[in-house]
XYZ file of C-alpha atoms in Angstrom:
341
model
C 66.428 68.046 0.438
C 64.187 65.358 -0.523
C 64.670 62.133 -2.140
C 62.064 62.185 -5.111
C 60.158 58.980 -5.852
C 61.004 58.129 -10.071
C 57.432 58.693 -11.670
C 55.922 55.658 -12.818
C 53.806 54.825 -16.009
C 50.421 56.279 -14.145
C 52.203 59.521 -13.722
C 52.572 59.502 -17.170
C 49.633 59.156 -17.965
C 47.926 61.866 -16.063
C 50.030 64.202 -17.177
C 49.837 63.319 -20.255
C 45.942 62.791 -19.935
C 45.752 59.397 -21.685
C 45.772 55.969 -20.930
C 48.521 53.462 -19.461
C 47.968 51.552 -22.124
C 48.551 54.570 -24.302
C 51.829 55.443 -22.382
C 53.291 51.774 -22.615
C 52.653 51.886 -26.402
C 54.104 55.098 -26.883
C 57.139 54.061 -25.354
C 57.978 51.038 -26.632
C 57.088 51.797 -30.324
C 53.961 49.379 -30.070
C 50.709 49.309 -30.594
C 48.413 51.944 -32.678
C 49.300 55.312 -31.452
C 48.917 58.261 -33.507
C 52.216 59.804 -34.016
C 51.515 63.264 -32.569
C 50.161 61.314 -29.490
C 53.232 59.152 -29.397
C 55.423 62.231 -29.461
C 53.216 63.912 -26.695
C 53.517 61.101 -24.113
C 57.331 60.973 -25.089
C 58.003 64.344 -24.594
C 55.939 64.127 -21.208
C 57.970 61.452 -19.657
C 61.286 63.039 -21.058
C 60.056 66.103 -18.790
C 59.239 63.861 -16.205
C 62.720 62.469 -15.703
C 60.973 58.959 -16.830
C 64.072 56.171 -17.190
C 66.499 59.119 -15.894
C 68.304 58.463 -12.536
C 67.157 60.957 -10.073
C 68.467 62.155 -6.703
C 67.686 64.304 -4.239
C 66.251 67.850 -5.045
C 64.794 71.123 -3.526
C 61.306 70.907 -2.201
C 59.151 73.381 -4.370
C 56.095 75.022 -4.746
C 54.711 76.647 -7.808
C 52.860 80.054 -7.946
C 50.785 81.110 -11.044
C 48.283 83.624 -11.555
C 45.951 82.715 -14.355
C 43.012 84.995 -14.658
C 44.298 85.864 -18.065
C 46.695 83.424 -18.494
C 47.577 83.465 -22.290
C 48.590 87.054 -21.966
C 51.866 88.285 -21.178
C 50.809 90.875 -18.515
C 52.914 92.065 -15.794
C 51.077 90.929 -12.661
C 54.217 90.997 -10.297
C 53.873 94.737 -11.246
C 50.563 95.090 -9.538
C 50.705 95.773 -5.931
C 48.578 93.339 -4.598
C 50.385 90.078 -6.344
C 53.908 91.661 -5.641
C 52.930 91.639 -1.825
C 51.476 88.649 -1.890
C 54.357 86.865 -4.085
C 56.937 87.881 -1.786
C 55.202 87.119 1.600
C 54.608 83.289 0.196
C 57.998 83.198 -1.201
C 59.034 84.294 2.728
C 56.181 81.521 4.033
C 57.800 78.910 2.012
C 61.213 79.485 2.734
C 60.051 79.366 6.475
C 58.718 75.756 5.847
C 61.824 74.517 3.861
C 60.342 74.976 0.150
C 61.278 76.714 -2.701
C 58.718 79.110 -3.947
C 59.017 79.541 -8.407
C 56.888 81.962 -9.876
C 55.506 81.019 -13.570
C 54.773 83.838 -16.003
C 51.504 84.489 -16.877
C 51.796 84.149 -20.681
C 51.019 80.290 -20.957
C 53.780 79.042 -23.687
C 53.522 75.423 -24.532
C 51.138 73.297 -22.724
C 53.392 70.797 -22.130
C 54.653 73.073 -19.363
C 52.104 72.385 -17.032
C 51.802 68.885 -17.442
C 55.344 68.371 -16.507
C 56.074 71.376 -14.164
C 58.490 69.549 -11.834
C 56.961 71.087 -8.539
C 55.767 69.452 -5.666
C 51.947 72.008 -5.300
C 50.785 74.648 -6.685
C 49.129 78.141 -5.566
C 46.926 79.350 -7.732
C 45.887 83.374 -8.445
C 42.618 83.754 -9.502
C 41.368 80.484 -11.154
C 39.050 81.349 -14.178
C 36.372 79.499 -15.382
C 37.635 76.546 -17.421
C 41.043 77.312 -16.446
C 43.374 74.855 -18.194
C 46.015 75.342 -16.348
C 43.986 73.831 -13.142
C 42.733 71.416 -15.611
C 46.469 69.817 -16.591
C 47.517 70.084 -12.946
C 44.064 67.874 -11.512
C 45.107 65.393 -14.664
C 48.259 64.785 -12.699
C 46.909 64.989 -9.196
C 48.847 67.729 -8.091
C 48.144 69.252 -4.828
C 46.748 72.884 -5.402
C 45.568 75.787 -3.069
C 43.781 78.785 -5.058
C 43.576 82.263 -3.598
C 40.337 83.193 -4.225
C 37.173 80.763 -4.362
C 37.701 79.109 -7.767
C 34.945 78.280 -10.287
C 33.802 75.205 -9.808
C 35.143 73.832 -6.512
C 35.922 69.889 -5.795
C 35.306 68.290 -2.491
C 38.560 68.634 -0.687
C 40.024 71.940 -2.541
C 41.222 74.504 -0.241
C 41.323 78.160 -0.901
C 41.668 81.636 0.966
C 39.605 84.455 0.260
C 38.046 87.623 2.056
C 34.457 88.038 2.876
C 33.543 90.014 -0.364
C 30.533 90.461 0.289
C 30.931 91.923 4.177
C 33.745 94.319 3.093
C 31.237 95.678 0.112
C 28.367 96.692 2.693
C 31.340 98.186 4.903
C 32.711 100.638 2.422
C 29.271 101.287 1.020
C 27.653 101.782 4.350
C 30.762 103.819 5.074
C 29.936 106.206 2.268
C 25.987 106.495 3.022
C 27.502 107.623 6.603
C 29.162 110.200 4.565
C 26.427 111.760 3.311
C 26.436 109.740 -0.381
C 22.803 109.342 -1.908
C 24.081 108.092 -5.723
C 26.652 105.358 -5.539
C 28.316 104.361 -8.056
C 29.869 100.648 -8.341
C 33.341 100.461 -10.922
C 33.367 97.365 -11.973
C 32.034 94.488 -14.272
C 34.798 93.091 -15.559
C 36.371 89.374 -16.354
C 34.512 86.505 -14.791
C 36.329 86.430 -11.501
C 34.749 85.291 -8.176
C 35.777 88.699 -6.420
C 34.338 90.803 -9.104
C 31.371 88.702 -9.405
C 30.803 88.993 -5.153
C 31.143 92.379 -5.143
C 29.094 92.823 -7.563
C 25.989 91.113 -6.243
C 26.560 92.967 -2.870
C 26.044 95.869 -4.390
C 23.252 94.870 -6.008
C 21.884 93.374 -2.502
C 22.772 96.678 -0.988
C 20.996 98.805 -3.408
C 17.656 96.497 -3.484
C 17.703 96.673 0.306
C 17.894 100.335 0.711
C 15.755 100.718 -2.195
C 19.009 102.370 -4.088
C 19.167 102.321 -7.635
C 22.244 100.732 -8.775
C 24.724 102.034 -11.577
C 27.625 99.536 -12.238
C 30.167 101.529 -14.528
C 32.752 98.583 -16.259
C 35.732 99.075 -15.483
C 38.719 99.043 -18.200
C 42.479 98.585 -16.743
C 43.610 101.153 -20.328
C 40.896 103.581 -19.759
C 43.692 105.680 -18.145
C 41.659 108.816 -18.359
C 38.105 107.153 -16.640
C 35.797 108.132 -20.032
C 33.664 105.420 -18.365
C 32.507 107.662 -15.858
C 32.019 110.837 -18.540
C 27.988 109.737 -19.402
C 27.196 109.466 -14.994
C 29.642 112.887 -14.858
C 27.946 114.876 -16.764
C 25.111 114.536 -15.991
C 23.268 117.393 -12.911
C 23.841 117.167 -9.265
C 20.846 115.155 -7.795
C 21.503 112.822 -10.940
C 25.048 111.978 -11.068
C 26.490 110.025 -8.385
C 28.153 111.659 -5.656
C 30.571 108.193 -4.508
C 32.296 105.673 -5.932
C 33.564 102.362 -5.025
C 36.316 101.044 -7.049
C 37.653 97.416 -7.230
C 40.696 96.978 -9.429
C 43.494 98.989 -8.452
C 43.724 101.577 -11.329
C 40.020 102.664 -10.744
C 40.635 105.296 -8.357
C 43.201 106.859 -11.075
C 40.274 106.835 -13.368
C 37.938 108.426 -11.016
C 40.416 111.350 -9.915
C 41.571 111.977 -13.651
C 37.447 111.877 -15.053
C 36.190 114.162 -11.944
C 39.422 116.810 -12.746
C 38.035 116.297 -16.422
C 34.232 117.544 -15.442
C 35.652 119.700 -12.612
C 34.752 117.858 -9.627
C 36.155 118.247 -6.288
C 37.277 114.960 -4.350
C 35.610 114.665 -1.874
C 33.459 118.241 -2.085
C 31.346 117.169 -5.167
C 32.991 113.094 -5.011
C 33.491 110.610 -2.369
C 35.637 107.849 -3.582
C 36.891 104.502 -1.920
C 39.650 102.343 -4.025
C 40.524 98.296 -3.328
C 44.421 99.044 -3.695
C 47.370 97.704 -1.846
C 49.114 100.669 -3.531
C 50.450 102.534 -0.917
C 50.514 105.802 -3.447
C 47.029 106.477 -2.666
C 47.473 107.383 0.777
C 49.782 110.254 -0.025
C 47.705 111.932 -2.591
C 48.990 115.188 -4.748
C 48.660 118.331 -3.947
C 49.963 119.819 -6.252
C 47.117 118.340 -8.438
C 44.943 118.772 -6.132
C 44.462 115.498 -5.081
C 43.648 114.351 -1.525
C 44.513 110.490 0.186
C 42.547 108.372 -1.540
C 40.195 105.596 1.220
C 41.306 102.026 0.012
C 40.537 98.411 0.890
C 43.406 96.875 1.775
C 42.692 92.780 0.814
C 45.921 91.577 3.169
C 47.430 89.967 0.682
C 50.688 89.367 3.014
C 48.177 87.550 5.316
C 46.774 85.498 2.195
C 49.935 84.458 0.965
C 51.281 83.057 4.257
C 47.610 81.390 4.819
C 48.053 79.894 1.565
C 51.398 78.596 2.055
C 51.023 76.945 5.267
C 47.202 74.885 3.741
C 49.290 73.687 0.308
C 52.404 72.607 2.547
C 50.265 70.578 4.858
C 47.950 69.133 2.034
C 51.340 68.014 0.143
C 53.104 66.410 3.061
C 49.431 64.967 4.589
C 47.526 64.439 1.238
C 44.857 65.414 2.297
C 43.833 69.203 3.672
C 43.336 69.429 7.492
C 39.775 71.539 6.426
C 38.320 71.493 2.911
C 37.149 74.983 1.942
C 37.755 78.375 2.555
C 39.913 80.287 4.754
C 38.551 83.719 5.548
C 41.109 86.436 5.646
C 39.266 89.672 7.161
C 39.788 92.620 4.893
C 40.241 96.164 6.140
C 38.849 99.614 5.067
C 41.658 102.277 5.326
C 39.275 105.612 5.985
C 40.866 109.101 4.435
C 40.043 112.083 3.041
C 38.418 111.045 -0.163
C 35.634 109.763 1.549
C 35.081 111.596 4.467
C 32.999 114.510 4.187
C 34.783 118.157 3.536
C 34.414 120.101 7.026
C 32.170 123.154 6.454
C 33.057 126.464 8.029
């Protein structure tokens, strides 16, 4: 337990993003303040415990992910943030902090401007992301996983080396015999999308490849994005895929059933999953271990943890920039090629 400094005036005022002259006004009924201001900065310092007496409390740390923050979407659902979630909340613990979790679905605004939390983690900042924007407005320390948009001097963030792990898996497939490969992706305005992305690209120019991005779509359960490239005859088609988001290789398996394609006979496919569902495959569908990029999201959240712990308790980070958390390539049947007798 901590004793918690009461916030001052200034405090208010970043959170509330207006002036101190602003703030003093609102309070004391002075001045002219619009009235919806003057209720804004009066609900802010009412969050803020402003004039309140105020004892000790639990160290905390917040954890949001807002790539589509707005929408009530079940991240925690998603293998990847469930693994990471719980190995920060573990991290934390370790280090004497609470770890809370904020929905994705944004609510009132208000809420991050007062969030009564001592640093935040942030899960793949967007461009413009408004929720970063309130908590810089208040100064509050923040870590992002992922590179975020439009980096400050002094932020901190962990990330993989997209572009490395892309040439892995696709070199690993060209070892496999793939001529054609196909990239599933192009979707939201993420760093990690976007990386991967223009390694492919790279990849392609380099070997002289032409590239065929197919977007990806998290409800196109049955993969009709891949029914066009499917269809169309052997040396035309591609014979690999590389997925990103974790229902892609679900897509793939359910569109190359659809056009009767054999996995990895006709198909090689590699998924980025932390689902560990892929690695068992189906049988009785016919379905073989799916190859997946694991992202080490247990490693991420810990690595996270530890650089927003000592940036809140040094106030300043021991190493601007990124931390590099090496991602792996889990080889199996899907893209290896069948044995010939």
């Amino acid at each position: 337990m901590t004793l918690v400094p009461p916030p001052t005036i200034a405090d208010i005022a970043r959170a509330a993003e207006v002036s101190t002259a602003t703030v003093s006004h609102a309070l004391n009924g002075t001045g002219r303040v619009g009235e919806g201001t003057r209720r804004r900065v009066r609900e802010v310092a009412a969050a803020l415990g402003y004039g309140a007496r105020r004892g000790p409390r639990t160290r905390t740390l917040g954890l949001a992910v807002t790539t589509y923050a707005g929408n009530a979407w079940d991240f925690a659902g998603v293998a990847y943030f469930s693994r990471l979630i719980t190995a920060a909340t573990s991290a934390a613990h370790a280090r004497g902090y609470a770890l809370t979790t904020l929905p994705a679905e944004r609510g009132a605004e208000a809420l991050w401007h007062t969030l009564a939390v001592d640093g935040m983690l942030l899960l793949d900042s967007p461009t413009g992301d408004p929720v970063l924007r309130a908590l810089r407005a208040r100064g509050m320390p923040v870590v992002f996983d992922g590179r975020p948009a439009d980096p400050r001097p002094g932020d901190v963030w962990v990330d993989n080396d997209h572009a490395a792990t892309t040439r892995e898996v696709l070199d690993h497939l060209a070892a496999a015999g793939a001529r054609r490969i196909a990239l599933h992706s192009d979707y939201g305005h993420d760093h990690y999308s976007n990386a991967v992305t223009a390694a492919y690209e790279q990849w392609c120019e380099e070997g002289e490849r032409e590239p065929l991005v197919i977007p990806f779509d998290p409800h196109d359960t049955p993969g009709h994005a891949f029914d066009e490239a499917l269809a169309g005859p052997p040396g035309a088609r591609p014979d690999a895929v590389h997925c990103v988001f974790d229902p892609g290789g679900r897509q793939v398996l359910s569109a190359a059933r659809r056009h009767g394609l054999r996995v990895p006979g006709d198909l090689l496919l590699v998924c980025a999953s932390e689902d560990p569902a892929y690695a068992e495959g189906d049988p009785a569908a016919g379905a073989v271990p799916v190859s997946t990029v694991t992202l080490r999201p247990e490693v991420i959240g810990e690595t996270a943890v530890a650089a927003l712990v000592a940036l809140i308790e040094s106030g300043q980070p021991e190493t601007p920039g990124q931390r590099t958390v090496p991602a792996g390539l889990e080889v199996r049947a899907s893209s290896r090629p069948p044995v010939m007798y």
